[in-house]
Amino acid sequence: MLPQHVAPANRVQDLLDQIRVEFETQGSRAAGEYDQQREAITRQQVQEQEMMRERVVNLERTHVTMKDEYEKKLTELERELTMLRSGQAHGPPPSHASGPAPSIGHGPRDLFGQIMAGGGAQGQSSLAPPPQEPPQPQGLPAHLTQNSGLSTGPQPPQHQPYTGYQGQGVNGRHNLYPLNPPTFVQSSEYLSDALFQGYGPQPPPIANSPGPGGKGRGRGPPSTSTPQQSQPMPYPGSPRGHGPTPPPAHHQRQVQPPPPQPYNQFPHVGNELTKLNVDDLPNHLKTMGDDWFAIHNPAIRRQLDVRLLHSIQHTSVVCCVRFSHDGRHVATGCNRLAQIFEVETGRRVAMLEDENGDTEGDLYIRSVCFSPDGTLLATGAEDKCIRLWNIQQGTIIAKMTGHEQDIYSLDFARSGRLIASGSGDKTVQLWTVPEGSHFRTLHIDEGVTTVALSPDASLVAAGALDRSVRIWEVDSGRSIDTLGGPGPDPPGHDSAPAGHGDSVYSVAFSPSGNELVSGSLDRTIKLWSIDPNHKPNTARCLRTFEGHSDFVLSVALSPHGDWVLSGSKDRGVVFWDPRNGTAVLHLQGHRNSVISVALSPGAPLFATGSGDSKARIWAYEPYRGQQ
């Protein structure tokens, strides 16, 4: 009986084995077919992506071509317009009306927030050229076609003295003006025999009415609370073209270039060099770039050459520029970002952004400054916080909080142990580094727009909305002087002529620490003397620099005090001779307000930041050409 039961069991097992083999065969076949289908689908998707990528590239090329054609057509139209108007008398370019200036303080009106706005709130003027202004008849559209090939990834800065772009002078120092001081040749009555503290004769006074004052500032929620990028306008006084077409070769020997005009044949414009038509100037009195130009004062012998090294495009308004102490790097501040660039190449070496901060709305970096050894960068922003960054690691090592309003200005002491900050909350605060501990608070009557520490860090100066410049001792907090302001001077104070007629936006100490330069919305710059022994109420105004046609937003001094540099809402940058207050050179290098200027401590270089979303690095050197 047993063998009869065994046979069926073996048969069932065989059937199961056959089923399993068939299942595995079917599974393998299905898997193979699935793999083939998946590969086919993948290849199809890759091909579609390649086609889409090619279409995008073609669209980009078409866009660039159309943009170039548009720019060329715009240039042609502007030149035609200039030719149509060529019969009219050449006059100064239209100046921007400077209405009541926006100021710091909570509320809808915004000081730096409206720097780049096309129009101020509630009828207030902005610090940008108004968009409704008609194009200038001599406009030259600026289209930068060069990309600056930036790369990310922080690299440690080198601290060897930067020797690039050097201009040697007497005894190895940067002597950026001729050995003989400039001579005014229009009239001998302008020359003065008085010499004051090593500075030369003063130039003739230039009529210039001070701008109106303004109050109130706020970081309001709408667009007025942060810098806005207005429509770029053509450069005032820019050339109509590149000159007439040269004659054929066989006629060229008969055509002689006109001799340079003598100095006294040019109209007397004082320091207001933009009143000169650049087309009417001989080559030795102008410098022309692709989208910029410089006018040299015809009343004096030409002293400087200037050239553009790098133009760095940003994604928003450039609020500030600052060189490292060795001159190898320049830092910029814009919306949410502080960036560091290599001066020699223009390459970006660091991009600093606080990813843990408030992500809603704009957050402009108003001020940046390097530590003396170049390893740290301090940034001040609209969120009332000072951040201290390790540049190499790209990390925040300290956050300094205590201000109640936006922070507009920072300065690092040369000792590397102290930072000064100024805010719209009417205070100057001092902080220790690297701990980030609060050291001292200095109070002022109105919002603080700018701060500066003296070279030995014994004094701190601040400019404010009340038209004053205040100076304190750092160690004691004792008030040394108040220069200008709404009220009368303190008893016994010798500050004639009076202080600024409008809010002070920028201050800077001279290399010796015995002078201070201030720039104001009254369109002027003032040079002040400071007692080296810190005797109270002894500072006095040495001279006033007049020539800008709009608000002065930033000032700086060269490493040896040879030059004063200023940037303005009139989109110009001016080199001034501090010995006599003469405007030596007027540079039109941006299509919007020049918000920030900085001079390199290590080489004859300077940087500019503007509402046209560009930071530019320039070189200057003594002029050695034909006079």
XYZ file of C-alpha atoms in Angstrom, residues 238-576:
339
model
C 28.371 112.921 -21.288
C 29.737 113.166 -24.821
C 27.458 113.140 -27.827
C 29.688 110.723 -29.638
C 33.259 109.825 -30.291
C 34.029 112.821 -32.476
C 33.945 113.347 -36.239
C 34.980 110.669 -38.700
C 38.661 111.064 -39.644
C 39.339 112.216 -43.207
C 40.676 109.853 -45.875
C 44.341 108.978 -45.738
C 45.271 111.201 -48.685
C 43.780 114.232 -46.921
C 45.147 113.602 -43.474
C 48.417 115.436 -44.065
C 46.482 118.634 -44.780
C 44.424 118.431 -41.575
C 46.212 119.629 -38.467
C 44.704 119.098 -35.012
C 43.739 122.343 -33.335
C 46.192 123.462 -30.662
C 45.040 123.135 -27.054
C 43.113 126.127 -25.854
C 44.891 128.251 -23.282
C 43.465 127.924 -19.825
C 41.972 131.415 -19.860
C 39.871 130.692 -22.971
C 37.555 128.299 -21.140
C 34.511 129.633 -19.300
C 35.136 130.111 -15.617
C 33.025 127.493 -13.784
C 35.053 127.257 -10.584
C 34.715 123.746 -9.175
C 31.461 122.974 -11.001
C 33.233 121.059 -13.754
C 30.073 119.407 -15.106
C 29.073 122.800 -16.509
C 31.773 122.254 -19.116
C 30.787 120.471 -22.302
C 33.117 117.504 -22.536
C 32.992 117.605 -26.348
C 34.478 121.095 -26.327
C 37.463 120.113 -24.189
C 40.817 119.123 -25.652
C 42.109 115.640 -24.985
C 44.424 116.703 -22.193
C 41.449 117.981 -20.181
C 39.305 114.858 -20.384
C 39.595 111.096 -20.048
C 37.106 108.945 -21.949
C 36.067 105.366 -21.166
C 33.507 103.042 -22.713
C 30.754 104.129 -20.335
C 32.460 106.779 -18.207
C 34.439 109.977 -18.534
C 36.440 112.386 -16.395
C 36.799 116.161 -16.710
C 40.016 117.800 -15.509
C 39.873 121.340 -14.180
C 40.976 123.693 -16.997
C 41.879 126.431 -14.505
C 44.909 124.491 -13.249
C 47.523 122.225 -14.704
C 46.256 118.669 -15.044
C 47.467 116.527 -12.160
C 45.844 113.079 -12.382
C 45.097 110.178 -14.675
C 42.233 107.815 -13.801
C 41.254 104.478 -15.298
C 38.688 101.776 -14.600
C 40.071 98.420 -13.438
C 36.988 96.344 -12.580
C 33.221 96.798 -12.803
C 31.408 94.333 -10.560
C 27.691 93.808 -11.107
C 25.534 93.210 -8.019
C 21.944 92.043 -7.663
C 20.837 95.188 -5.835
C 21.916 98.664 -4.799
C 25.515 98.750 -3.532
C 25.229 100.557 -0.196
C 28.891 100.520 0.864
C 32.440 99.737 -0.261
C 35.561 99.327 1.900
C 39.165 98.258 1.309
C 41.106 95.912 3.563
C 44.063 97.495 5.371
C 46.590 95.781 3.093
C 44.671 96.952 0.018
C 44.337 93.461 -1.448
C 40.582 93.096 -1.022
C 37.468 95.242 -1.211
C 34.180 94.465 0.551
C 30.727 95.544 -0.587
C 27.306 95.509 1.053
C 23.988 95.101 -0.729
C 20.658 93.364 -0.058
C 21.326 90.524 2.449
C 24.877 89.999 1.191
C 28.349 91.176 2.068
C 30.867 90.177 -0.585
C 34.647 90.351 -0.743
C 36.572 90.714 -3.993
C 40.228 90.439 -4.887
C 41.378 93.872 -5.991
C 43.952 92.741 -8.540
C 41.637 90.394 -10.456
C 38.119 91.450 -9.450
C 37.420 87.841 -8.464
C 34.958 87.192 -5.646
C 36.604 85.325 -2.778
C 33.853 85.375 -0.147
C 30.079 85.758 0.030
C 28.690 86.267 3.544
C 24.989 85.846 4.311
C 23.295 85.076 7.621
C 20.978 82.203 6.709
C 19.443 82.256 10.200
C 18.282 85.859 9.949
C 14.889 87.258 9.054
C 13.997 85.983 5.590
C 11.069 88.308 4.939
C 11.547 91.467 2.922
C 14.781 93.268 2.153
C 17.710 93.496 4.533
C 20.356 95.876 3.252
C 23.922 95.807 4.543
C 24.572 99.497 5.204
C 28.213 99.346 6.305
C 31.192 96.988 6.164
C 34.706 97.249 7.605
C 37.727 94.944 7.833
C 39.757 94.190 10.930
C 43.366 95.448 10.589
C 44.713 91.912 9.998
C 42.093 91.243 7.330
C 40.723 88.085 8.963
C 37.430 89.588 10.194
C 34.673 91.631 8.563
C 32.080 93.604 10.516
C 28.706 94.297 8.883
C 25.883 96.560 10.011
C 22.361 96.129 8.678
C 18.754 97.224 8.896
C 17.921 94.556 11.483
C 19.792 96.568 14.189
C 22.479 93.876 14.479
C 26.257 94.027 13.964
C 27.757 90.759 12.755
C 31.421 89.890 13.050
C 32.493 87.355 10.421
C 35.457 85.027 10.154
C 36.200 85.590 6.480
C 38.096 82.366 5.810
C 35.440 80.148 7.394
C 32.470 82.261 6.320
C 30.979 82.049 9.817
C 29.650 84.557 12.341
C 31.795 84.651 15.484
C 29.827 87.383 17.291
C 26.539 89.254 17.063
C 26.347 92.673 18.715
C 22.842 93.855 19.546
C 21.789 96.953 21.426
C 20.803 99.515 18.815
C 17.087 100.223 18.541
C 17.071 101.284 14.889
C 18.922 100.504 11.669
C 22.711 100.628 11.738
C 24.154 102.987 9.131
C 27.871 103.156 9.813
C 30.731 101.115 11.301
C 34.436 101.708 11.846
C 37.153 99.354 13.073
C 39.952 100.691 15.282
C 43.466 100.097 13.963
C 44.251 98.201 17.148
C 41.656 95.625 16.117
C 40.091 95.749 19.589
C 37.269 98.262 19.090
C 34.315 98.874 16.746
C 32.235 102.054 16.611
C 28.674 101.980 15.282
C 26.147 104.690 14.428
C 22.391 104.230 14.208
C 19.137 106.031 13.584
C 18.395 105.582 17.310
C 20.496 108.733 18.001
C 23.426 106.864 19.545
C 27.025 105.973 18.820
C 27.993 102.710 20.481
C 31.457 101.256 21.103
C 32.130 97.492 21.191
C 35.106 95.344 22.126
C 36.454 92.754 19.675
C 36.369 89.793 19.365
C 34.086 89.380 22.389
C 31.417 91.645 20.928
C 30.819 93.212 24.352
C 29.223 96.637 24.685
C 31.735 99.218 25.906
C 30.118 102.661 25.801
C 27.074 104.562 24.472
C 27.304 108.178 23.295
C 24.062 110.084 22.774
C 23.188 112.656 20.139
C 20.115 114.791 19.411
C 19.204 113.273 16.036
C 19.792 110.106 14.048
C 23.445 109.205 13.435
C 24.335 108.695 9.767
C 28.108 108.197 9.940
C 30.919 107.413 12.408
C 34.725 107.385 12.210
C 37.521 106.520 14.647
C 40.737 108.542 14.618
C 43.888 106.678 13.509
C 45.019 106.202 17.135
C 41.441 105.345 18.232
C 41.516 108.085 20.860
C 38.595 109.983 19.286
C 35.318 109.043 17.647
C 33.425 111.428 15.362
C 29.810 111.213 14.223
C 27.665 113.076 11.712
C 23.934 113.464 12.251
C 20.683 114.721 10.813
C 20.821 117.887 12.936
C 23.632 119.209 10.660
C 26.263 118.655 13.340
C 29.534 116.762 13.618
C 30.327 115.633 17.160
C 33.652 114.432 18.549
C 34.209 112.480 21.779
C 37.130 110.924 23.628
C 36.869 107.143 23.396
C 38.293 106.244 26.807
C 36.383 108.790 28.897
C 33.333 109.442 26.705
C 33.966 113.186 27.205
C 32.555 115.480 24.518
C 35.369 117.359 22.785
C 33.526 119.407 20.202
C 30.263 119.972 18.339
C 30.832 121.359 14.866
C 27.811 123.184 13.525
C 24.290 122.048 14.317
C 20.933 123.733 14.835
C 21.916 125.962 17.756
C 24.610 128.579 18.422
C 28.229 127.582 18.971
C 29.358 127.039 22.582
C 30.895 130.078 24.344
C 34.419 130.743 23.136
C 34.066 128.348 20.212
C 35.894 129.446 17.077
C 34.225 127.701 14.148
C 33.813 130.463 11.566
C 32.522 129.920 8.990
C 29.517 128.105 10.420
C 28.871 124.384 10.072
C 26.859 122.556 7.469
C 23.475 123.799 6.348
C 21.927 120.318 6.156
C 22.304 116.765 7.433
C 25.848 115.364 7.565
C 26.135 111.993 5.821
C 29.835 111.171 5.962
C 32.911 111.923 8.097
C 36.534 110.799 7.812
C 39.720 111.537 9.756
C 42.943 112.580 8.063
C 45.942 110.217 8.400
C 47.416 112.431 11.142
C 44.150 112.565 13.060
C 44.460 116.362 13.315
C 41.880 117.092 10.607
C 38.399 115.837 9.884
C 36.443 115.916 6.609
C 32.635 115.963 6.506
C 30.149 115.727 3.627
C 26.569 116.969 3.754
C 23.237 117.244 1.990
C 24.032 120.956 1.617
C 26.252 119.786 -1.302
C 29.474 120.820 0.404
C 32.476 119.184 2.053
C 34.220 120.827 4.999
C 37.746 120.374 6.332
C 38.065 120.872 10.094
C 41.144 121.206 12.293
C 41.217 119.257 15.572
C 43.424 120.021 18.570
C 45.890 117.129 19.033
C 45.658 117.564 22.819
C 41.861 117.223 22.724
C 41.255 120.711 24.113
C 37.462 121.220 24.066
C 35.739 123.611 21.656
C 38.844 124.418 19.627
C 38.024 122.785 16.304
C 37.586 125.206 13.417
C 36.660 125.021 9.767
C 39.730 125.379 7.563
C 37.871 125.510 4.263
C 34.709 124.495 2.450
C 34.718 122.512 -0.802
C 31.909 123.537 -3.161
C 31.225 122.106 -6.615
C 28.784 119.178 -6.397
C 25.356 119.884 -7.841
C 23.535 117.597 -5.405
C 23.790 115.848 -2.012
C 27.250 114.716 -0.918
C 26.796 111.131 0.313
C 30.333 109.930 1.032
C 33.840 111.316 1.647
C 37.285 109.750 2.080
C 40.952 110.784 2.288
C 43.990 109.296 0.565
C 46.588 107.485 2.724
C 48.904 110.510 2.889
C 46.199 113.163 2.975
C 47.046 114.322 -0.565
C 43.459 114.071 -1.820
C 39.902 114.318 -0.572
C 37.445 112.117 -2.468
C 33.671 112.633 -2.530
C 30.672 110.817 -4.016
C 27.339 112.461 -4.658
C 23.757 112.063 -5.727
C 24.784 113.938 -8.878
C 26.420 110.603 -9.862
C 29.857 112.205 -9.771
C 33.096 111.484 -7.921
C 35.406 114.449 -7.301
C 39.087 114.596 -6.366
C 39.771 117.702 -4.256
